[in-house]
mmCIF file of C-alpha atoms in Angstrom:
data_model
loop_
_atom_site.group_PDB
_atom_site.id
_atom_site.type_symbol
_atom_site.label_atom_id
_atom_site.label_comp_id
_atom_site.label_asym_id
_atom_site.label_seq_id
_atom_site.Cartn_x
_atom_site.Cartn_y
_atom_site.Cartn_z
ATOM 1 C CA ALA A 564 53.063 27.778 -0.457
ATOM 2 C CA ALA A 565 50.067 26.156 0.863
ATOM 3 C CA SER A 566 46.688 27.320 0.439
ATOM 4 C CA ALA A 567 44.968 29.081 3.659
ATOM 5 C CA PHE A 568 41.936 27.096 2.121
ATOM 6 C CA ALA A 569 43.369 23.768 1.874
ATOM 7 C CA PRO A 570 40.317 21.129 2.740
ATOM 8 C CA ARG A 571 40.809 20.021 6.474
ATOM 9 C CA ALA A 572 41.495 16.075 6.566
ATOM 10 C CA THR A 573 38.420 13.952 7.494
ATOM 11 C CA ALA A 574 38.242 11.195 10.461
ATOM 12 C CA ALA A 575 37.789 8.067 9.775
ATOM 13 C CA PRO A 576 34.194 6.865 10.934
ATOM 14 C CA SER A 577 34.587 5.380 14.328
ATOM 15 C CA ALA A 578 33.703 1.420 13.970
ATOM 16 C CA ALA A 579 30.686 1.918 16.727
ATOM 17 C CA SER A 580 29.230 5.066 13.696
ATOM 18 C CA SER A 581 29.750 2.174 10.984
ATOM 19 C CA LEU A 582 27.954 -0.474 12.603
ATOM 20 C CA LEU A 583 24.846 1.842 13.580
ATOM 21 C CA ASN A 584 25.454 3.048 9.780
ATOM 22 C CA HIS A 585 25.504 -0.873 8.769
ATOM 23 C CA SER A 586 22.249 -2.114 10.599
ATOM 24 C CA ARG A 587 19.975 -0.071 8.883
ATOM 25 C CA LEU A 588 20.535 -1.460 5.506
ATOM 26 C CA PHE A 589 19.403 -4.069 4.443
ATOM 27 C CA ASN A 590 18.327 -6.373 1.483
ATOM 28 C CA MET A 591 14.934 -7.130 1.610
ATOM 29 C CA SER A 592 12.308 -7.166 -1.289
ATOM 30 C CA ALA A 593 15.369 -5.016 -3.339
ATOM 31 C CA PRO A 594 16.719 -6.324 -6.321
ATOM 32 C CA ALA A 595 19.745 -7.912 -5.677
ATOM 33 C CA GLY A 596 22.664 -6.525 -4.348
ATOM 34 C CA VAL A 597 20.499 -3.310 -3.983
ATOM 35 C CA GLU A 598 20.782 -1.762 -0.311
ATOM 36 C CA VAL A 599 17.558 -0.804 1.213
ATOM 37 C CA ASP A 600 17.361 1.832 4.050
ATOM 38 C CA ALA A 601 14.913 0.006 6.789
ATOM 39 C CA TYR A 602 14.049 3.060 8.840
ATOM 40 C CA LYS A 603 11.697 3.792 5.084
ATOM 41 C CA VAL A 604 8.752 3.031 6.021
ATOM 42 C CA GLY A 605 7.581 2.243 2.025
ATOM 43 C CA ASP A 606 10.487 -0.752 2.328
ATOM 44 C CA SER A 607 10.657 -1.351 5.168
ATOM 45 C CA THR A 608 9.133 -5.083 6.767
ATOM 46 C CA ASN A 609 10.302 -4.258 10.403
ATOM 47 C CA ILE A 610 7.811 -2.140 10.803
ATOM 48 C CA LYS A 611 4.688 -3.216 12.613
ATOM 49 C CA TRP A 612 1.539 -1.999 14.060
ATOM 50 C CA HIS A 613 1.968 -2.152 17.690
ATOM 51 C CA GLU A 614 -1.292 -2.742 19.606
ATOM 52 C CA GLY A 615 -1.654 -1.387 23.195
ATOM 53 C CA SER A 616 -3.176 -3.480 25.531
ATOM 54 C CA VAL A 617 -5.915 -0.636 26.590
ATOM 55 C CA ASP A 618 -8.410 -0.396 23.873
ATOM 56 C CA ILE A 619 -10.548 2.301 22.500
ATOM 57 C CA ALA A 620 -13.861 1.107 24.634
ATOM 58 C CA THR A 621 -11.948 0.900 27.628
ATOM 59 C CA ARG A 622 -10.744 4.413 27.004
ATOM 60 C CA GLU A 623 -14.296 6.152 26.480
ATOM 61 C CA LYS A 624 -15.632 4.357 29.086
ATOM 62 C CA ALA A 625 -13.118 5.704 31.302
ATOM 63 C CA LEU A 626 -14.243 8.956 30.557
ATOM 64 C CA GLY A 627 -17.813 8.769 30.321
ATOM 65 C CA GLN A 628 -18.073 9.741 26.419
ATOM 66 C CA LYS A 629 -17.191 8.356 22.844
ATOM 67 C CA GLY A 630 -14.389 9.935 21.054
ATOM 68 C CA CYS A 631 -15.564 11.815 17.802
ATOM 69 C CA VAL A 632 -14.530 13.738 15.383
ATOM 70 C CA LEU A 633 -16.495 16.746 14.788
ATOM 71 C CA TRP A 634 -14.628 18.854 11.306
ATOM 72 C CA PHE A 635 -15.777 22.339 11.363
ATOM 73 C CA THR A 636 -15.264 23.862 7.308
ATOM 74 C CA GLY A 637 -15.964 26.891 5.888
ATOM 75 C CA LEU A 638 -15.010 29.851 4.319
ATOM 76 C CA SER A 639 -12.279 32.361 6.055
ATOM 77 C CA GLY A 640 -14.641 34.480 8.552
ATOM 78 C CA SER A 641 -17.558 32.242 8.461
ATOM 79 C CA GLY A 642 -17.219 31.538 12.635
ATOM 80 C CA LYS A 643 -15.647 27.763 12.179
ATOM 81 C CA SER A 644 -13.254 28.604 15.316
ATOM 82 C CA THR A 645 -15.386 30.806 17.763
ATOM 83 C CA VAL A 646 -18.324 27.786 17.667
ATOM 84 C CA ALA A 647 -15.598 25.179 18.164
ATOM 85 C CA TYR A 648 -14.630 27.142 21.004
ATOM 86 C CA THR A 649 -17.789 28.151 22.682
ATOM 87 C CA LEU A 650 -18.700 23.976 22.260
ATOM 88 C CA GLU A 651 -15.756 23.505 23.615
ATOM 89 C CA HIS A 652 -16.294 25.478 26.695
ATOM 90 C CA ALA A 653 -19.633 24.295 26.815
ATOM 91 C CA LEU A 654 -18.779 20.331 27.241
ATOM 92 C CA PHE A 655 -15.863 21.390 29.648
ATOM 93 C CA GLN A 656 -19.035 23.123 31.805
ATOM 94 C CA LYS A 657 -20.966 19.167 31.261
ATOM 95 C CA GLY A 658 -17.533 17.569 32.895
ATOM 96 C CA LYS A 659 -16.419 15.997 28.903
ATOM 97 C CA ASN A 660 -13.198 16.391 27.590
ATOM 98 C CA ALA A 661 -13.183 18.073 24.427
ATOM 99 C CA LEU A 662 -10.235 19.758 22.426
ATOM 100 C CA VAL A 663 -9.881 22.448 19.083
ATOM 101 C CA LEU A 664 -7.582 22.366 17.185
ATOM 102 C CA ASP A 665 -7.189 25.359 14.736
ATOM 103 C CA GLY A 666 -5.891 25.784 11.515
ATOM 104 C CA ASP A 667 -4.402 29.020 12.775
ATOM 105 C CA ASN A 668 -2.691 27.558 15.088
ATOM 106 C CA ILE A 669 -1.642 24.114 14.390
ATOM 107 C CA ARG A 670 0.060 26.374 10.856
ATOM 108 C CA HIS A 671 2.258 27.681 14.037
ATOM 109 C CA GLY A 672 3.892 24.348 14.803
ATOM 110 C CA LEU A 673 2.955 20.744 13.265
ATOM 111 C CA ASN A 674 1.760 22.714 9.859
ATOM 112 C CA SER A 675 4.528 25.462 10.014
ATOM 113 C CA ASN A 676 6.480 24.091 7.018
ATOM 114 C CA VAL A 677 3.707 23.665 4.620
ATOM 115 C CA ASP A 678 2.178 26.146 1.779
ATOM 116 C CA PHE A 679 -0.740 26.530 0.466
ATOM 117 C CA THR A 680 -0.183 25.546 -2.881
ATOM 118 C CA PRO A 681 -3.327 22.761 -3.622
ATOM 119 C CA ALA A 682 -0.688 19.713 -2.943
ATOM 120 C CA GLY A 683 0.212 22.386 0.499
ATOM 121 C CA ARG A 684 -3.505 22.005 1.513
ATOM 122 C CA GLU A 685 -3.654 18.397 0.945
ATOM 123 C CA GLU A 686 -0.900 17.732 3.340
ATOM 124 C CA ASN A 687 -2.351 20.793 5.771
ATOM 125 C CA ILE A 688 -5.361 18.709 6.339
ATOM 126 C CA ARG A 689 -4.144 14.754 6.233
ATOM 127 C CA ARG A 690 -1.462 15.985 8.510
ATOM 128 C CA ILE A 691 -4.274 17.298 11.406
ATOM 129 C CA GLY A 692 -6.719 14.199 9.788
ATOM 130 C CA GLU A 693 -4.133 11.814 11.484
ATOM 131 C CA VAL A 694 -3.922 13.958 14.565
ATOM 132 C CA SER A 695 -7.809 14.058 15.239
ATOM 133 C CA LYS A 696 -7.875 10.450 14.531
ATOM 134 C CA LEU A 697 -5.371 9.896 17.599
ATOM 135 C CA PHE A 698 -7.273 11.994 19.906
ATOM 136 C CA ALA A 699 -10.775 10.321 18.647
ATOM 137 C CA ASP A 700 -9.375 7.543 19.627
ATOM 138 C CA SER A 701 -7.779 8.099 22.957
ATOM 139 C CA GLY A 702 -11.874 8.986 23.681
ATOM 140 C CA MET A 703 -11.504 12.475 23.405
ATOM 141 C CA ILE A 704 -14.217 14.510 21.581
ATOM 142 C CA THR A 705 -12.288 16.421 18.939
ATOM 143 C CA LEU A 706 -13.361 19.257 17.560
ATOM 144 C CA VAL A 707 -11.528 20.201 14.114
ATOM 145 C CA SER A 708 -11.460 24.255 12.915
ATOM 146 C CA PHE A 709 -10.303 23.909 9.120
ATOM 147 C CA ILE A 710 -11.019 25.624 6.091
ATOM 148 C CA SER A 711 -10.520 22.797 4.304
ATOM 149 C CA PRO A 712 -11.057 23.948 0.827
ATOM 150 C CA TYR A 713 -11.632 20.332 -1.106
ATOM 151 C CA ARG A 714 -13.816 17.668 -0.780
ATOM 152 C CA ALA A 715 -11.661 14.747 -1.562
ATOM 153 C CA ASP A 716 -9.496 15.937 1.229
ATOM 154 C CA ARG A 717 -12.326 15.967 3.585
ATOM 155 C CA GLN A 718 -13.093 12.228 2.532
ATOM 156 C CA ARG A 719 -10.084 10.949 2.755
ATOM 157 C CA VAL A 720 -9.626 12.086 6.404
ATOM 158 C CA ARG A 721 -13.788 10.671 7.158
ATOM 159 C CA GLU A 722 -12.559 6.801 5.675
ATOM 160 C CA ARG A 723 -9.456 7.802 7.459
ATOM 161 C CA VAL A 724 -11.114 8.097 11.273
ATOM 162 C CA GLY A 725 -14.197 6.357 10.116
ATOM 163 C CA THR A 726 -17.717 7.386 8.784
ATOM 164 C CA HIS A 727 -19.304 6.209 12.496
ATOM 165 C CA LYS A 728 -17.255 8.938 14.675
ATOM 166 C CA PHE A 729 -16.845 11.662 12.140
ATOM 167 C CA VAL A 730 -19.545 14.749 12.120
ATOM 168 C CA GLU A 731 -19.152 17.100 9.221
ATOM 169 C CA VAL A 732 -20.157 20.639 10.455
ATOM 170 C CA TYR A 733 -20.638 22.875 7.281
ATOM 171 C CA MET A 734 -20.421 26.746 8.720
ATOM 172 C CA LYS A 735 -22.912 27.904 5.648
ATOM 173 C CA ILE A 736 -22.586 31.734 5.314
ATOM 174 C CA PRO A 737 -22.372 33.728 1.403
ATOM 175 C CA LEU A 738 -18.921 34.873 0.495
ATOM 176 C CA SER A 739 -20.424 38.556 0.888
ATOM 177 C CA VAL A 740 -21.020 38.409 4.705
ATOM 178 C CA CYS A 741 -17.841 36.892 4.971
ATOM 179 C CA GLU A 742 -16.028 40.159 2.990
ATOM 180 C CA ASP A 743 -18.069 42.535 4.853
ATOM 181 C CA ARG A 744 -17.021 40.628 7.737
ATOM 182 C CA ASP A 745 -13.103 40.501 6.957
ATOM 183 C CA PRO A 746 -12.208 40.036 10.906
ATOM 184 C CA LYS A 747 -8.456 39.113 9.794
ATOM 185 C CA GLY A 748 -8.735 41.956 6.435
ATOM 186 C CA LEU A 749 -7.322 38.955 4.169
ATOM 187 C CA TYR A 750 -10.511 39.199 1.736
ATOM 188 C CA LYS A 751 -9.397 42.589 1.351
ATOM 189 C CA ALA A 752 -5.522 41.823 0.536
ATOM 190 C CA ALA A 753 -6.643 39.054 -1.406
ATOM 191 C CA ARG A 754 -9.096 41.489 -3.499
ATOM 192 C CA ALA A 755 -5.617 43.893 -4.206
ATOM 193 C CA GLY A 756 -3.873 40.699 -5.342
ATOM 194 C CA LYS A 757 -1.516 40.546 -2.148
ATOM 195 C CA ILE A 758 -2.689 37.443 -1.439
ATOM 196 C CA LYS A 759 -2.984 34.604 -4.264
ATOM 197 C CA GLY A 760 -4.536 31.339 -3.963
ATOM 198 C CA PHE A 761 -7.195 32.936 -1.335
ATOM 199 C CA THR A 762 -10.098 30.335 -0.675
ATOM 200 C CA GLY A 763 -12.986 32.103 -2.066
ATOM 201 C CA ILE A 764 -11.173 34.255 -4.183
ATOM 202 C CA ASP A 765 -9.151 32.757 -6.115
ATOM 203 C CA ASP A 766 -9.408 29.367 -5.434
ATOM 204 C CA PRO A 767 -12.406 27.169 -4.461
ATOM 205 C CA TYR A 768 -14.371 26.039 -1.647
ATOM 206 C CA GLU A 769 -15.878 22.974 -2.449
ATOM 207 C CA GLU A 770 -18.926 23.331 -0.405
ATOM 208 C CA PRO A 771 -20.081 19.574 1.793
ATOM 209 C CA GLU A 772 -22.796 17.457 -0.145
ATOM 210 C CA ASP A 773 -23.882 15.318 2.773
ATOM 211 C CA ALA A 774 -22.687 17.347 6.283
ATOM 212 C CA GLU A 775 -24.437 15.567 9.019
ATOM 213 C CA ILE A 776 -24.420 19.425 10.357
ATOM 214 C CA VAL A 777 -25.077 22.748 8.369
ATOM 215 C CA MET A 778 -25.224 25.496 10.524
ATOM 216 C CA GLN A 779 -26.796 28.527 8.930
ATOM 217 C CA VAL A 780 -24.638 31.548 10.483
ATOM 218 C CA ALA A 781 -25.782 34.207 8.474
ATOM 219 C CA THR A 782 -28.078 34.666 5.355
ATOM 220 C CA GLU A 783 -27.967 38.041 2.621
ATOM 221 C CA ASP A 784 -28.747 40.325 5.471
ATOM 222 C CA GLY A 785 -25.678 39.854 7.215
ATOM 223 C CA VAL A 786 -27.240 38.786 10.525
ATOM 224 C CA LEU A 787 -25.096 35.991 12.616
ATOM 225 C CA ALA A 788 -26.829 33.310 14.223
ATOM 226 C CA PRO A 789 -25.280 33.553 17.685
ATOM 227 C CA PRO A 790 -22.274 31.132 18.558
ATOM 228 C CA GLU A 791 -23.743 30.023 21.828
ATOM 229 C CA LYS A 792 -26.942 28.725 20.371
ATOM 230 C CA MET A 793 -25.116 27.062 17.084
ATOM 231 C CA ALA A 794 -23.025 25.713 20.011
ATOM 232 C CA ALA A 795 -26.037 24.701 21.976
ATOM 233 C CA ALA A 796 -27.844 22.799 18.699
ATOM 234 C CA ILE A 797 -24.406 20.379 18.298
ATOM 235 C CA MET A 798 -24.610 19.630 21.425
ATOM 236 C CA GLU A 799 -27.955 18.323 21.057
ATOM 237 C CA ILE A 800 -26.598 16.306 18.208
ATOM 238 C CA LEU A 801 -24.258 15.005 19.997
ATOM 239 C CA GLU A 802 -26.285 13.560 23.186
ATOM 240 C CA GLN A 803 -28.972 12.357 20.229
ATOM 241 C CA LYS A 804 -25.794 10.507 18.370
ATOM 242 C CA GLY A 805 -24.639 9.081 21.831
ATOM 243 C CA PHE A 806 -20.810 10.501 22.111
ATOM 244 C CA LEU A 807 -21.341 12.127 25.430
ATOM 245 C CA LYS A 808 -22.254 8.701 27.153
#
């Protein structure tokens, strides 16, 4: 008797689908007889950069500001997002276009498939670095709030964005103060071994060596600087650097 689980007959590919699949395959710089998928950028010669007809300077002139990336880095609980959103609001009050790219928010969507291993953290920063460059090139004042614990990752973003429009903002605060604050309960969980590879506990945070802006959020006494004052100080630096005109 025939098995009830006999394999189902497979339909022959249509002419259209065969043509589509064949159109992707070329013998380019690969060895003779080796098929190369033209949609793999590293192997392809037909994927080119397409320059638009509206350049960056024209966009910036229309907006009355210069695109840039303010990269807020620091320990969890250092106030990065609080100050970034406070600054965003203050910029809008001045009629400027600004946008916060927050690390937690980005992991809900674009980076939802990226883990917290060193390789995952590197990819997390690479992706948001590319996104922040796109925003800055559109004339947006882009406020990026990511722990971004590794210097090499931050340096790669700086080089990709361009040193002239990349401003590193180091939110300096003692680890002990962040642990006392612990607004999300993450330090407590990390100390209890419930979270592995947590920055500042069992994974390093590499402090910036030459950040354009250093915000002293708190000292060992635990007294926090007001977010409004920190945002105002950063706003003044943006003015001095010519990003607001």
